[in-house]
Every structure is written in structure tokens, then in C-alpha cells.
Amino acid sequence: MPVPERKSYHHRDLRNALISAAIPVLKEKGVMGLGMRELATLTGVSHGAPYRHFSDKTALLEAIAAQGYRQVSALCNSAREKYRQQPLQALEEAGIGYLRFVVDNPEIANLMFSGVLSPVRRGSELGEAAACAERDLLLIIELGKQAGLYAGFDNNDLTTAFLSMMHGLSMLLAGDLLPGQQRDERSVRVLGRTVAAILLNGMLRRGAGNGER
Amino acid sequence: MPVPERKSYHHRDLRNALISAAIPVLKEKGVMGLGMRELATLTGVSHGAPYRHFSDKTALLEAIAAQGYRQVSALCNSAREKYRQQPLQALEEAGIGYLRFVVDNPEIANLMFSGVLSPVRRGSELGEAAACAERDLLLIIELGKQAGLYAGFDNNDLTTAFLSMMHGLSMLLAGDLLPGQQRDERSVRVLGRTVAAILLNGMLRRGAGNGER
DNA sequence: ACCTGAACACCGTTCAAGT
DNA sequence: ACCTGAACACCGTTCAAGT
């Protein structure tokens, strides 16, 4: 009923308005609960209007996911520039930033990573944004690599390990799948640091008999 | 058109038939592409029939997710019994099994972990199955704990670290987000082992100056 | 160039009626 | 007890027509 801000004339900056309107709906009702028509009325246009800006409901979701990837890019780059001479700090800053982004925006993270959106097509806005975020993430790990920080594992594997750990922790936290784990800012930061320290130092007691190099 | 196996009489073991029919559709068209009516015709009943067995589309999805959790439970328990005296092997077996399950069934994993299904209500079939899988997973880590295998970190944190790493790697692999990474059985197993070894031994060069305990 | 509103095909879900 | 089929409200999407 309370159609918000109904500017009486015919056009505006829809597209962005649609994306902005979609995000809270996404958080409240999830992907399956979000409707194109609802979004149209929320932004005060008719139900046909969104299709001038998004060819598809999927296209809208992709635009939201792309925006998420760009946030991850930004957070990586700011961490890298802030701690250009301290690769370990940069890694921590980016890792915690990633963690917080996912925990604070579980539905968007879900859109980005869950495969609801078809295999990321090269060249699309989504594909570009995802590739870019990936690259910016890797740049941070390169920093430590160049500083000769890491052990004698393959560099790609080290990257995969770090990424897997942070991504996994983020998703588990976001989905509330770690029972009894708080999710306020401080708890998340502490847990992130702790788990990262385990990865950096190793889980095994020194001298335990395992045959890995 | 080719309505399969239309047994002419009025009832059968729907519910299981519906779940079985849903899984391939899920793999082909994703959650958003799966329809109740389609499932009904695929199993040869009218579109109203499924609602005698599932109150909701969500209920159907929950049943599928619950089945996934039970598979994870089973795989954990079999690993634990197979390597009761070798906690490290048990951990590896379960980890790789988890990895393979997620990579082979990305849509089901998605249902289980993505939060599309509302916060797991205690007492529901889904809630039971999820809690059970969680418990069975933890039992394996307990094995190593009791063998005094691990370093001086908090045990809960070690568990979280291992879980996060395996979950993250699984989801990244399943979503094809590790560029240039093969996903055949052998590659997945090798990558899983490698990454687990990094977690067990630590990422950092020994003696790198970091202040963690 | 962008938006409206009617129209279409198709959902999920319900429910009286059948067997 | 389980299934059918009509019915309802509501989707996503299209498109001629308006401004």
C-alpha cells in the first residue's frame, strides 16, 4: 500500500533503484521469495518496467552478485595498499574483511558462490567482476610469496589452502552451521584470526609421525 | 510426452519417487528450475498428488537436504570404523569423502549449506539429520584428539579449522571457482590431500617472525 | 528512450470429489 | 488412505501503445 517515493513523472534511475530494493527483500525472504513484480511496485513503476533494464530475473541477480564481487575486490585492494610492506597483516586484513562481508551479507554471498547463477560466462559483467575479485585476492597472497614467507609447498596449493579455509569458515559462519558460535564483529574477528593462525602454524603436534614433506 | 512407467492404478510409493525424480531435475535446472507440477508428471501422478506427501515445495527440498546429511553421516561413520586405530587416516578418509560428495552433488550440497532452506529448525527431519552429521564429523576429530595428535591449540578451534578448510575447498571446487582445477576423482583426491597436509603442517616457513603461540 | 497495462503461459497450493 | 481435476491467486515475460 505505501508505495514509497512515487515521483509522478515517467522515468528515473531504475536499475540501481531495483538493485537497492532487491537487497533487503533478499535478506528477508531469500532468493526464492524475491519477485520481479514486487520489486517493480517497491520502486514505484509498473511490473513491465524492470525488463527495460534487466532481460531476466537472473540478470538482476547477476548484477547483485557482481556488485558483491566488486566489494570483495575493493576490500582486497585496500588491505593490500594499507599493508604493502607487511604481507602477513595484509593477508589477515583481507581474510577478516572477507569473513565479515560474507557473514554480514549471507544472501549475496550465496548468490555469488552457490551456483544458483549458471556457470559464470566469460565476458559477462558477473564473469568480469568475479575474475577481478579472484585476481585481487591472489595479489595479496603474491605479496607474502615474494617476501619468502611461506613453507616449501607449491604456491598454488598454499593459495588454495588459505582461500579454502577463509571461504569455508565464512560460509559455515554465515549459515550458522558452527553450533554455539557467536557472530558479532568481535567474535568473528577473533575466530578468524585463531583459525588462520592454525593454518599458518599447522595443526599437528611437532614430531607426530606423518610422511608428508 | 513420454510419461515414464505409468502404472495404471492409483497409488504407489510416491514421496521416494518424488525425491528420486527431483534430484536429476535439480542437477539439470537448479533449484529455481525445479517445479512441483513437473515432478508430478515425471512420476506419473496429477499435480495435486505430491501435496499428500510434502506440505510444501520447501518440505520436498528439505527432505532432499536431509538425505544429503545422512549420506555425510554414513561416510563419516564408515571412515571412523575403518580406521579406528589410525585417526589421521580416518580424518583423511572422511575429508576426501566429504569433498567427493560435495563435488559430485553440488546442487544437494547447495541445498544443505546455502541457507535457501530456512534456519534449521530443531526437531525437524532436516534439523535431526544435520545435527547428526555434525556429531559424526566431530567424532572423527575426537579420535585424533584422544590420540594426542594435535598441537596446543584449543580443540574446538582445531575442529573448526579442519572443517572450514574441507568445506571451503569442497564448495570452491563444486562451484568451479578454482580456475584451472580439474575435478575428476583423482585430481580431487590429490588436491584434498595436499591442502590437508598444508593445514596439518602449517603454511609458514619455520622461524618466520609471527607472534602466535 | 523509457514506461504502462493488457495479455499469455505457467506456477504453487487448496479442496471437494472420486477410488 | 491416497489420488484427481477444477479452481484461485500469483508468478515471469512479452509487447503494442503511450509519453
CSV table of C-alpha atoms (C1' of nucleotides) in Angstrom, one decimal:
chain,number,residue,atom,x,y,z
A,1,MET,CA,0.0,0.0,0.0
A,2,PRO,CA,2.5,2.7,0.9
A,3,VAL,CA,4.2,2.9,-2.4
A,4,PRO,CA,7.3,4.8,-1.4
A,5,GLU,CA,8.5,8.0,-3.1
A,6,ARG,CA,6.2,7.9,-6.0
A,7,LYS,CA,7.8,10.6,-8.3
A,8,SER,CA,4.9,11.4,-10.6
A,9,TYR,CA,6.8,11.5,-13.9
A,10,HIS,CA,7.8,8.6,-16.0
A,11,HIS,CA,11.4,7.7,-15.5
A,12,ARG,CA,14.3,7.8,-13.1
A,13,ASP,CA,17.4,5.8,-12.3
A,14,LEU,CA,15.7,2.5,-12.2
A,15,ARG,CA,18.2,-0.3,-12.5
A,16,ASN,CA,20.1,0.9,-9.4
A,17,ALA,CA,16.8,1.5,-7.7
A,18,LEU,CA,15.8,-2.0,-8.5
A,19,ILE,CA,19.1,-3.4,-7.2
A,20,SER,CA,18.8,-1.4,-4.0
A,21,ALA,CA,15.2,-2.5,-3.5
A,22,ALA,CA,16.2,-6.1,-4.1
A,23,ILE,CA,18.8,-6.4,-1.4
A,24,PRO,CA,16.6,-6.0,1.7
A,25,VAL,CA,14.0,-8.3,0.1
A,26,LEU,CA,16.7,-10.9,-0.5
A,27,LYS,CA,17.7,-10.6,3.2
A,28,GLU,CA,14.2,-11.0,4.4
A,29,LYS,CA,12.7,-13.6,2.1
A,30,GLY,CA,15.6,-15.2,0.3
A,31,VAL,CA,16.1,-15.9,-3.4
A,32,MET,CA,13.0,-17.9,-3.7
A,33,GLY,CA,10.9,-15.2,-2.1
A,34,LEU,CA,12.1,-12.3,-4.3
A,35,GLY,CA,9.7,-11.4,-7.2
A,36,MET,CA,10.1,-9.1,-10.1
A,37,ARG,CA,6.6,-7.6,-9.8
A,38,GLU,CA,7.2,-6.9,-6.1
A,39,LEU,CA,10.4,-5.1,-6.9
A,40,ALA,CA,8.6,-3.1,-9.5
A,41,THR,CA,5.9,-1.9,-7.1
A,42,LEU,CA,8.6,-1.3,-4.4
A,43,THR,CA,10.3,1.1,-6.8
A,44,GLY,CA,7.0,2.7,-7.9
A,45,VAL,CA,6.9,1.5,-11.5
A,46,SER,CA,4.7,-0.9,-13.4
A,47,HIS,CA,5.6,-4.6,-13.5
A,48,GLY,CA,6.9,-4.4,-17.1
A,49,ALA,CA,9.4,-1.6,-16.5
A,50,PRO,CA,12.2,-3.7,-15.0
A,51,TYR,CA,12.6,-5.5,-18.2
A,52,ARG,CA,13.9,-2.4,-19.9
A,53,HIS,CA,16.9,-2.8,-17.5
A,54,PHE,CA,17.3,-6.5,-16.9
A,55,SER,CA,16.5,-9.0,-19.6
A,56,ASP,CA,15.7,-11.5,-16.9
A,57,LYS,CA,15.3,-12.2,-13.2
A,58,THR,CA,18.6,-14.0,-13.5
A,59,ALA,CA,20.2,-10.8,-14.9
A,60,LEU,CA,19.1,-8.9,-11.9
A,61,LEU,CA,20.5,-11.5,-9.6
A,62,GLU,CA,23.7,-11.5,-11.6
A,63,ALA,CA,24.0,-7.7,-11.2
A,64,ILE,CA,23.7,-8.1,-7.4
A,65,ALA,CA,26.3,-10.8,-7.3
A,66,ALA,CA,28.6,-8.7,-9.5
A,67,GLN,CA,28.3,-5.9,-7.0
A,68,GLY,CA,29.3,-8.3,-4.3
A,69,TYR,CA,32.4,-9.4,-6.2
A,70,ARG,CA,33.3,-5.7,-6.6
A,71,GLN,CA,33.1,-5.2,-2.8
A,72,VAL,CA,35.4,-8.1,-2.3
A,73,SER,CA,37.8,-6.6,-4.8
A,74,ALA,CA,37.7,-3.3,-3.1
A,75,LEU,CA,38.4,-4.8,0.3
A,76,CYS,CA,41.3,-6.8,-1.0
A,77,ASN,CA,42.9,-3.8,-2.7
A,78,SER,CA,42.5,-1.6,0.3
A,79,ALA,CA,44.1,-4.3,2.5
A,80,ARG,CA,47.0,-4.7,0.1
A,81,GLU,CA,47.7,-1.0,-0.1
A,82,LYS,CA,47.3,-0.5,3.6
A,83,TYR,CA,49.9,-3.2,4.4
A,84,ARG,CA,52.1,-3.2,1.4
A,85,GLN,CA,55.2,-3.9,3.4
A,86,GLN,CA,53.6,-6.4,5.8
A,87,PRO,CA,52.2,-9.3,3.8
A,88,LEU,CA,51.0,-11.2,6.8
A,89,GLN,CA,49.0,-8.3,8.0
A,90,ALA,CA,47.6,-7.7,4.6
A,91,LEU,CA,46.6,-11.3,4.4
A,92,GLU,CA,44.9,-11.1,7.8
A,93,GLU,CA,43.1,-7.8,7.0
A,94,ALA,CA,41.8,-9.2,3.7
A,95,GLY,CA,40.8,-12.5,5.3
A,96,ILE,CA,38.9,-10.9,8.1
A,97,GLY,CA,37.3,-8.4,5.7
A,98,TYR,CA,36.1,-11.3,3.5
A,99,LEU,CA,34.8,-13.1,6.6
A,100,ARG,CA,32.8,-10.1,7.7
A,101,PHE,CA,31.5,-9.4,4.2
A,102,VAL,CA,30.1,-13.0,3.9
A,103,VAL,CA,28.7,-13.0,7.5
A,104,ASP,CA,27.1,-9.6,7.0
A,105,ASN,CA,25.7,-10.4,3.6
A,106,PRO,CA,24.9,-14.1,3.5
A,107,GLU,CA,22.3,-13.9,0.8
A,108,ILE,CA,24.6,-12.0,-1.5
A,109,ALA,CA,27.4,-14.4,-0.8
A,110,ASN,CA,25.0,-17.2,-1.6
A,111,LEU,CA,24.2,-15.6,-4.9
A,112,MET,CA,27.9,-15.3,-5.6
A,113,PHE,CA,29.0,-18.8,-4.7
A,114,SER,CA,26.1,-21.2,-4.6
A,115,GLY,CA,25.9,-21.9,-8.3
A,116,VAL,CA,22.3,-20.7,-8.5
A,117,LEU,CA,23.7,-18.4,-11.1
A,118,SER,CA,24.8,-20.5,-14.1
A,119,PRO,CA,28.5,-21.3,-14.6
A,120,VAL,CA,30.0,-17.8,-14.8
A,121,ARG,CA,30.2,-17.0,-18.5
A,122,ARG,CA,33.3,-15.3,-19.6
A,123,GLY,CA,32.7,-11.7,-20.7
A,124,SER,CA,29.6,-11.1,-18.8
A,125,GLU,CA,29.5,-8.4,-16.1
A,126,LEU,CA,29.4,-11.2,-13.5
A,127,GLY,CA,32.3,-13.0,-15.1
A,128,GLU,CA,34.4,-9.9,-15.2
A,129,ALA,CA,33.7,-9.0,-11.6
A,130,ALA,CA,34.4,-12.5,-10.3
A,131,ALA,CA,37.6,-12.8,-12.2
A,132,CYS,CA,38.7,-9.4,-10.9
A,133,ALA,CA,38.0,-10.3,-7.3
A,134,GLU,CA,39.9,-13.5,-7.8
A,135,ARG,CA,42.9,-11.7,-9.2
A,136,ASP,CA,42.8,-9.1,-6.4
A,137,LEU,CA,42.7,-11.9,-3.8
A,138,LEU,CA,45.7,-13.7,-5.4
A,139,LEU,CA,47.7,-10.4,-5.5
A,140,ILE,CA,47.7,-10.4,-1.7
A,141,ILE,CA,49.0,-13.9,-1.5
A,142,GLU,CA,51.7,-13.0,-4.0
A,143,LEU,CA,52.8,-10.3,-1.6
A,144,GLY,CA,53.7,-13.0,1.0
A,145,LYS,CA,55.1,-15.2,-1.6
A,146,GLN,CA,57.6,-12.6,-2.7
A,147,ALA,CA,58.5,-11.9,0.8
A,148,GLY,CA,59.6,-15.6,1.0
A,149,LEU,CA,57.2,-16.1,3.9
A,150,TYR,CA,55.8,-19.5,3.1
A,151,ALA,CA,56.9,-23.1,3.5
A,152,GLY,CA,58.0,-25.4,0.8
A,153,PHE,CA,54.7,-26.2,-0.6
A,154,ASP,CA,53.6,-25.4,-4.1
A,155,ASN,CA,52.4,-21.8,-4.2
A,156,ASN,CA,49.2,-22.6,-5.9
A,157,ASP,CA,48.4,-25.1,-3.2
A,158,LEU,CA,49.2,-22.6,-0.5
A,159,THR,CA,46.8,-20.1,-2.1
A,160,THR,CA,44.1,-22.8,-2.4
A,161,ALA,CA,44.6,-23.7,1.2
A,162,PHE,CA,44.2,-20.2,2.5
A,163,LEU,CA,41.3,-19.4,0.3
A,164,SER,CA,39.5,-22.6,1.2
A,165,MET,CA,39.9,-22.0,4.8
A,166,MET,CA,38.6,-18.5,4.8
A,167,HIS,CA,35.8,-19.3,2.4
A,168,GLY,CA,34.8,-22.3,4.4
A,169,LEU,CA,34.8,-20.5,7.7
A,170,SER,CA,32.8,-17.7,6.2
A,171,MET,CA,30.2,-19.9,4.7
A,172,LEU,CA,29.8,-22.0,7.8
A,173,LEU,CA,29.5,-18.9,10.0
A,174,ALA,CA,27.1,-17.3,7.6
A,175,GLY,CA,24.9,-20.4,7.6
A,176,ASP,CA,25.1,-20.7,11.3
A,177,LEU,CA,26.5,-24.1,11.0
A,178,LEU,CA,29.1,-23.8,13.7
A,179,PRO,CA,26.9,-24.5,16.8
A,180,GLY,CA,27.3,-22.1,19.6
A,181,GLN,CA,29.5,-19.7,17.7
A,182,GLN,CA,28.7,-16.0,18.2
A,183,ARG,CA,28.6,-13.9,15.1
A,184,ASP,CA,29.2,-10.4,16.4
A,185,GLU,CA,32.0,-8.4,15.0
A,186,ARG,CA,34.5,-9.1,17.7
A,187,SER,CA,33.8,-12.9,17.9
A,188,VAL,CA,34.1,-13.2,14.2
A,189,ARG,CA,37.4,-11.4,14.1
A,190,VAL,CA,38.8,-13.5,16.9
A,191,LEU,CA,37.7,-16.7,15.4
A,192,GLY,CA,39.1,-15.7,12.0
A,193,ARG,CA,42.5,-14.9,13.5
A,194,THR,CA,42.6,-18.1,15.5
A,195,VAL,CA,41.8,-20.3,12.6
A,196,ALA,CA,44.2,-18.5,10.4
A,197,ALA,CA,46.9,-19.0,13.0
A,198,ILE,CA,46.2,-22.7,13.0
A,199,LEU,CA,46.6,-22.8,9.2
A,200,LEU,CA,49.8,-20.8,9.4
A,201,ASN,CA,51.4,-22.8,12.1
A,202,GLY,CA,50.0,-26.2,11.5
A,203,MET,CA,47.5,-28.5,13.3
A,204,LEU,CA,49.8,-31.3,14.1
A,205,ARG,CA,52.0,-31.6,17.1
A,206,ARG,CA,55.6,-31.2,16.0
A,207,GLY,CA,57.2,-34.6,15.5
A,208,ALA,CA,53.9,-36.5,15.0
A,209,GLY,CA,54.7,-39.3,12.6
A,210,ASN,CA,53.3,-38.4,9.2
A,211,GLY,CA,55.1,-38.9,6.0
A,212,GLU,CA,54.4,-35.6,4.2
A,213,ARG,CA,57.3,-33.5,3.1
B,1,MET,CA,5.4,-36.6,-23.6
B,2,PRO,CA,7.0,-39.9,-22.6
B,3,VAL,CA,5.4,-40.2,-19.1
B,4,PRO,CA,7.6,-42.9,-17.7
B,5,GLU,CA,6.3,-46.1,-16.0
B,6,ARG,CA,2.7,-45.1,-15.8
B,7,LYS,CA,1.4,-47.9,-13.5
B,8,SER,CA,-2.3,-47.6,-14.2
B,9,TYR,CA,-3.7,-47.9,-10.6
B,10,HIS,CA,-4.0,-45.1,-8.2
B,11,HIS,CA,-1.1,-45.2,-5.7
B,12,ARG,CA,2.5,-46.2,-5.1
B,13,ASP,CA,5.5,-45.2,-3.1
B,14,LEU,CA,5.3,-41.6,-4.1
B,15,ARG,CA,7.4,-39.5,-1.7
B,16,ASN,CA,10.5,-41.5,-2.5
B,17,ALA,CA,9.6,-41.5,-6.2
B,18,LEU,CA,9.3,-37.7,-6.0
B,19,ILE,CA,12.6,-37.3,-4.3
B,20,SER,CA,14.3,-39.6,-6.8
B,21,ALA,CA,12.7,-37.6,-9.7
B,22,ALA,CA,13.7,-34.3,-8.2
B,23,ILE,CA,17.4,-35.0,-7.9
B,24,PRO,CA,18.2,-35.2,-11.7
B,25,VAL,CA,16.0,-32.2,-12.3
B,26,LEU,CA,17.9,-30.3,-9.7
B,27,LYS,CA,21.2,-31.2,-11.3
B,28,GLU,CA,20.0,-30.1,-14.7
B,29,LYS,CA,18.0,-27.0,-14.0
B,30,GLY,CA,18.9,-25.9,-10.5
B,31,VAL,CA,16.6,-25.0,-7.6
B,32,MET,CA,15.0,-22.2,-9.4
B,33,GLY,CA,14.1,-24.5,-12.3
B,34,LEU,CA,12.5,-27.3,-10.3
B,35,GLY,CA,8.7,-27.4,-10.3
B,36,MET,CA,6.2,-29.3,-8.3
B,37,ARG,CA,3.9,-29.9,-11.3
B,38,GLU,CA,6.8,-31.1,-13.4
B,39,LEU,CA,7.8,-33.6,-10.6
B,40,ALA,CA,4.2,-34.8,-10.5
B,41,THR,CA,4.0,-35.5,-14.2
B,42,LEU,CA,7.5,-37.1,-14.1
B,43,THR,CA,6.3,-39.6,-11.6
B,44,GLY,CA,3.0,-40.1,-13.4
B,45,VAL,CA,0.6,-38.6,-10.9
B,46,SER,CA,-1.6,-35.5,-11.1
B,47,HIS,CA,-0.2,-32.2,-9.9
B,48,GLY,CA,-2.1,-32.2,-6.6
B,49,ALA,CA,-0.8,-35.6,-5.5
B,50,PRO,CA,2.6,-34.5,-4.1
B,51,TYR,CA,0.9,-32.4,-1.5
B,52,ARG,CA,-0.3,-35.6,0.3
B,53,HIS,CA,3.4,-36.3,1.0
B,54,PHE,CA,5.0,-32.8,1.2
B,55,SER,CA,3.2,-29.9,2.7
B,56,ASP,CA,5.3,-27.6,0.6
B,57,LYS,CA,7.9,-27.3,-2.1
B,58,THR,CA,10.2,-26.3,0.7
B,59,ALA,CA,9.4,-29.6,2.5
B,60,LEU,CA,10.5,-31.5,-0.6
B,61,LEU,CA,13.8,-29.6,-0.7
B,62,GLU,CA,14.3,-30.2,3.0
B,63,ALA,CA,13.8,-34.0,2.5
B,64,ILE,CA,16.5,-33.9,-0.2
B,65,ALA,CA,18.8,-32.0,2.0
B,66,ALA,CA,18.2,-34.3,4.9
B,67,GLN,CA,19.1,-37.3,2.7
B,68,GLY,CA,22.3,-35.5,1.9
B,69,TYR,CA,23.2,-35.0,5.6
B,70,ARG,CA,22.5,-38.7,6.1
B,71,GLN,CA,25.0,-39.5,3.4
B,72,VAL,CA,27.6,-37.4,5.1
B,73,SER,CA,26.8,-39.2,8.4
B,74,ALA,CA,27.3,-42.5,6.7
B,75,LEU,CA,30.6,-41.6,5.1
B,76,CYS,CA,31.9,-40.3,8.4
B,77,ASN,CA,30.9,-43.4,10.3
B,78,SER,CA,32.4,-45.7,7.8
B,79,ALA,CA,35.7,-43.8,7.8
B,80,ARG,CA,35.8,-43.9,11.6
B,81,GLU,CA,35.1,-47.6,11.8
B,82,LYS,CA,37.5,-48.4,9.0
B,83,TYR,CA,40.4,-46.6,10.7
B,84,ARG,CA,39.6,-46.7,14.3
B,85,GLN,CA,43.2,-47.1,15.3
B,86,GLN,CA,44.6,-44.6,12.8
B,87,PRO,CA,43.0,-41.2,13.5
B,88,LEU,CA,44.9,-39.4,10.8
B,89,GLN,CA,43.8,-41.9,8.1
B,90,ALA,CA,40.2,-41.7,9.4
B,91,LEU,CA,40.4,-37.9,9.1
B,92,GLU,CA,41.7,-38.1,5.6
B,93,GLU,CA,39.2,-40.7,4.5
B,94,ALA,CA,36.3,-38.6,5.8
B,95,GLY,CA,37.7,-35.4,4.4
B,96,ILE,CA,38.1,-36.8,0.9
B,97,GLY,CA,34.7,-38.5,1.2
B,98,TYR,CA,33.1,-35.2,2.1
B,99,LEU,CA,35.0,-33.5,-0.8
B,100,ARG,CA,33.8,-36.0,-3.3
B,101,PHE,CA,30.2,-35.9,-2.0
B,102,VAL,CA,30.0,-32.1,-2.5
B,103,VAL,CA,31.8,-32.1,-5.8
B,104,ASP,CA,29.6,-34.9,-7.2
B,105,ASN,CA,26.4,-33.4,-5.8
B,106,PRO,CA,26.8,-29.7,-5.9
B,107,GLU,CA,23.1,-28.9,-6.0
B,108,ILE,CA,22.3,-31.1,-3.0
B,109,ALA,CA,25.3,-29.5,-1.1
B,110,ASN,CA,23.9,-26.2,-2.0
B,111,LEU,CA,20.5,-27.1,-0.6
B,112,MET,CA,22.2,-28.3,2.6
B,113,PHE,CA,24.5,-25.3,3.1
B,114,SER,CA,23.3,-22.3,1.2
B,115,GLY,CA,20.6,-21.1,3.6
B,116,VAL,CA,17.9,-21.3,0.9
B,117,LEU,CA,16.3,-23.6,3.5
B,118,SER,CA,15.3,-21.5,6.5
B,119,PRO,CA,17.4,-21.7,9.6
B,120,VAL,CA,17.4,-25.3,10.5
B,121,ARG,CA,14.6,-25.8,13.0
B,122,ARG,CA,15.3,-28.1,15.8
B,123,GLY,CA,13.2,-31.2,15.8
B,124,SER,CA,12.5,-31.3,12.1
B,125,GLU,CA,13.8,-34.1,10.0
B,126,LEU,CA,16.3,-31.7,8.4
B,127,GLY,CA,17.5,-30.5,11.8
B,128,GLU,CA,17.9,-34.0,13.1
B,129,ALA,CA,19.9,-35.1,10.1
B,130,ALA,CA,22.1,-32.0,10.1
B,131,ALA,CA,22.9,-32.3,13.8
B,132,CYS,CA,23.6,-36.0,13.4
B,133,ALA,CA,26.1,-35.4,10.5
B,134,GLU,CA,27.7,-32.7,12.6
B,135,ARG,CA,28.1,-35.1,15.5
B,136,ASP,CA,29.5,-37.9,13.4
B,137,LEU,CA,32.0,-35.4,11.9
B,138,LEU,CA,33.2,-34.3,15.3
B,139,LEU,CA,33.6,-37.9,16.5
B,140,ILE,CA,36.3,-38.3,13.9
B,141,ILE,CA,38.2,-35.3,15.1
B,142,GLU,CA,37.8,-36.6,18.7
B,143,LEU,CA,39.7,-39.7,17.6
B,144,GLY,CA,42.8,-37.7,16.8
B,145,LYS,CA,42.3,-35.6,19.9
B,146,GLN,CA,42.3,-38.6,22.1
B,147,ALA,CA,45.4,-39.9,20.4
B,148,GLY,CA,47.2,-36.6,21.4
B,149,LEU,CA,47.8,-35.9,17.8
B,150,TYR,CA,47.2,-32.2,17.8
B,151,ALA,CA,49.2,-29.1,18.7
B,152,GLY,CA,48.5,-26.8,21.6
B,153,PHE,CA,45.5,-25.0,20.1
B,154,ASP,CA,42.0,-25.2,21.5
B,155,ASN,CA,40.3,-28.3,20.4
B,156,ASN,CA,37.2,-26.5,19.2
B,157,ASP,CA,39.3,-24.3,17.1
B,158,LEU,CA,41.2,-27.2,15.6
B,159,THR,CA,37.9,-28.7,14.7
B,160,THR,CA,36.6,-25.5,13.2
B,161,ALA,CA,39.8,-25.1,11.2
B,162,PHE,CA,39.7,-28.6,9.7
B,163,LEU,CA,36.0,-28.3,8.9
B,164,SER,CA,36.4,-24.9,7.4
B,165,MET,CA,39.2,-26.0,5.2
B,166,MET,CA,37.4,-29.0,3.9
B,167,HIS,CA,34.1,-27.3,3.5
B,168,GLY,CA,35.6,-24.3,1.7
B,169,LEU,CA,37.7,-26.4,-0.7
B,170,SER,CA,34.6,-28.6,-1.4
B,171,MET,CA,32.4,-25.6,-2.2
B,172,LEU,CA,35.0,-23.8,-4.2
B,173,LEU,CA,35.6,-26.9,-6.3
B,174,ALA,CA,31.9,-27.7,-6.7
B,175,GLY,CA,31.3,-24.1,-7.9
B,176,ASP,CA,34.3,-24.3,-10.3
B,177,LEU,CA,35.8,-21.3,-8.6
B,178,LEU,CA,39.3,-22.6,-8.5
B,179,PRO,CA,40.4,-21.7,-12.0
B,180,GLY,CA,42.1,-24.4,-14.0
B,181,GLN,CA,41.5,-27.0,-11.4
B,182,GLN,CA,40.4,-30.5,-12.6
B,183,ARG,CA,37.6,-32.2,-10.9
B,184,ASP,CA,38.0,-35.8,-11.8
B,185,GLU,CA,38.2,-38.3,-8.9
B,186,ARG,CA,42.0,-38.5,-8.9
B,187,SER,CA,42.6,-34.7,-9.1
B,188,VAL,CA,40.2,-34.1,-6.3
B,189,ARG,CA,41.7,-36.6,-4.1
B,190,VAL,CA,45.2,-35.3,-4.7
B,191,LEU,CA,44.2,-31.7,-4.1
B,192,GLY,CA,42.3,-32.7,-1.0
B,193,ARG,CA,45.3,-34.5,0.5
B,194,THR,CA,47.7,-31.7,-0.5
B,195,VAL,CA,45.6,-29.0,1.1
B,196,ALA,CA,45.0,-31.1,4.2
B,197,ALA,CA,48.8,-31.6,4.5
B,198,ILE,CA,49.3,-27.8,4.5
B,199,LEU,CA,46.8,-27.4,7.3
B,200,LEU,CA,48.4,-30.2,9.3
B,201,ASN,CA,52.0,-28.9,8.8
B,202,GLY,CA,51.4,-25.2,8.6
B,203,MET,CA,51.7,-22.7,5.9
B,204,LEU,CA,54.5,-20.6,7.3
B,205,ARG,CA,58.2,-21.2,6.9
B,206,ARG,CA,59.5,-22.4,10.2
B,207,GLY,CA,61.0,-19.5,12.0
B,208,ALA,CA,59.1,-16.7,10.2
B,209,GLY,CA,58.6,-14.0,12.7
B,210,ASN,CA,55.0,-14.1,13.9
B,211,GLY,CA,53.9,-13.7,17.4
B,212,GLU,CA,51.4,-16.6,17.7
B,213,ARG,CA,51.8,-19.2,20.3
C,1,DA,C1',14.4,6.3,-24.6
C,2,DC,C1',11.6,4.8,-21.1
C,3,DC,C1',7.2,3.4,-19.0
C,4,DT,C1',2.3,1.4,-19.0
C,5,DG,C1',-1.2,-2.1,-19.0
C,6,DA,C1',-3.3,-5.8,-21.1
C,7,DA,C1',-2.3,-10.4,-22.2
C,8,DC,C1',-0.2,-15.3,-22.1
C,9,DA,C1',1.6,-19.3,-20.3
C,10,DC,C1',2.7,-21.2,-16.2
C,11,DC,C1',3.5,-21.6,-11.4
C,12,DG,C1',2.3,-23.3,-6.1
C,13,DT,C1',-1.4,-24.6,-3.4
C,14,DT,C1',-6.2,-25.9,-2.0
C,15,DC,C1',-10.1,-28.8,-1.9
C,16,DA,C1',-14.3,-31.2,-3.0
C,17,DA,C1',-14.9,-35.3,-5.2
C,18,DG,C1',-13.7,-39.8,-6.6
C,19,DT,C1',-11.5,-44.8,-5.9
D,1,DA,C1',-5.6,-43.5,2.7
D,2,DC,C1',-4.4,-41.8,-1.4
D,3,DC,C1',-5.2,-39.6,-5.9
D,4,DT,C1',-7.8,-36.5,-9.4
D,5,DG,C1',-9.1,-32.3,-11.6
D,6,DA,C1',-11.1,-27.9,-11.3
D,7,DA,C1',-10.2,-23.6,-9.3
D,8,DC,C1',-7.6,-19.5,-7.2
D,9,DA,C1',-4.1,-16.2,-6.7
D,10,DC,C1',0.1,-15.1,-8.3
D,11,DC,C1',4.2,-15.5,-11.0
D,12,DG,C1',7.8,-14.1,-15.1
D,13,DT,C1',7.8,-12.3,-19.5
D,14,DT,C1',6.1,-10.0,-23.8
D,15,DC,C1',4.5,-6.3,-26.5
D,16,DA,C1',1.7,-2.8,-28.6
D,17,DA,C1',0.6,1.6,-27.1
D,18,DG,C1',1.5,5.7,-24.8
D,19,DT,C1',4.7,10.0,-23.2
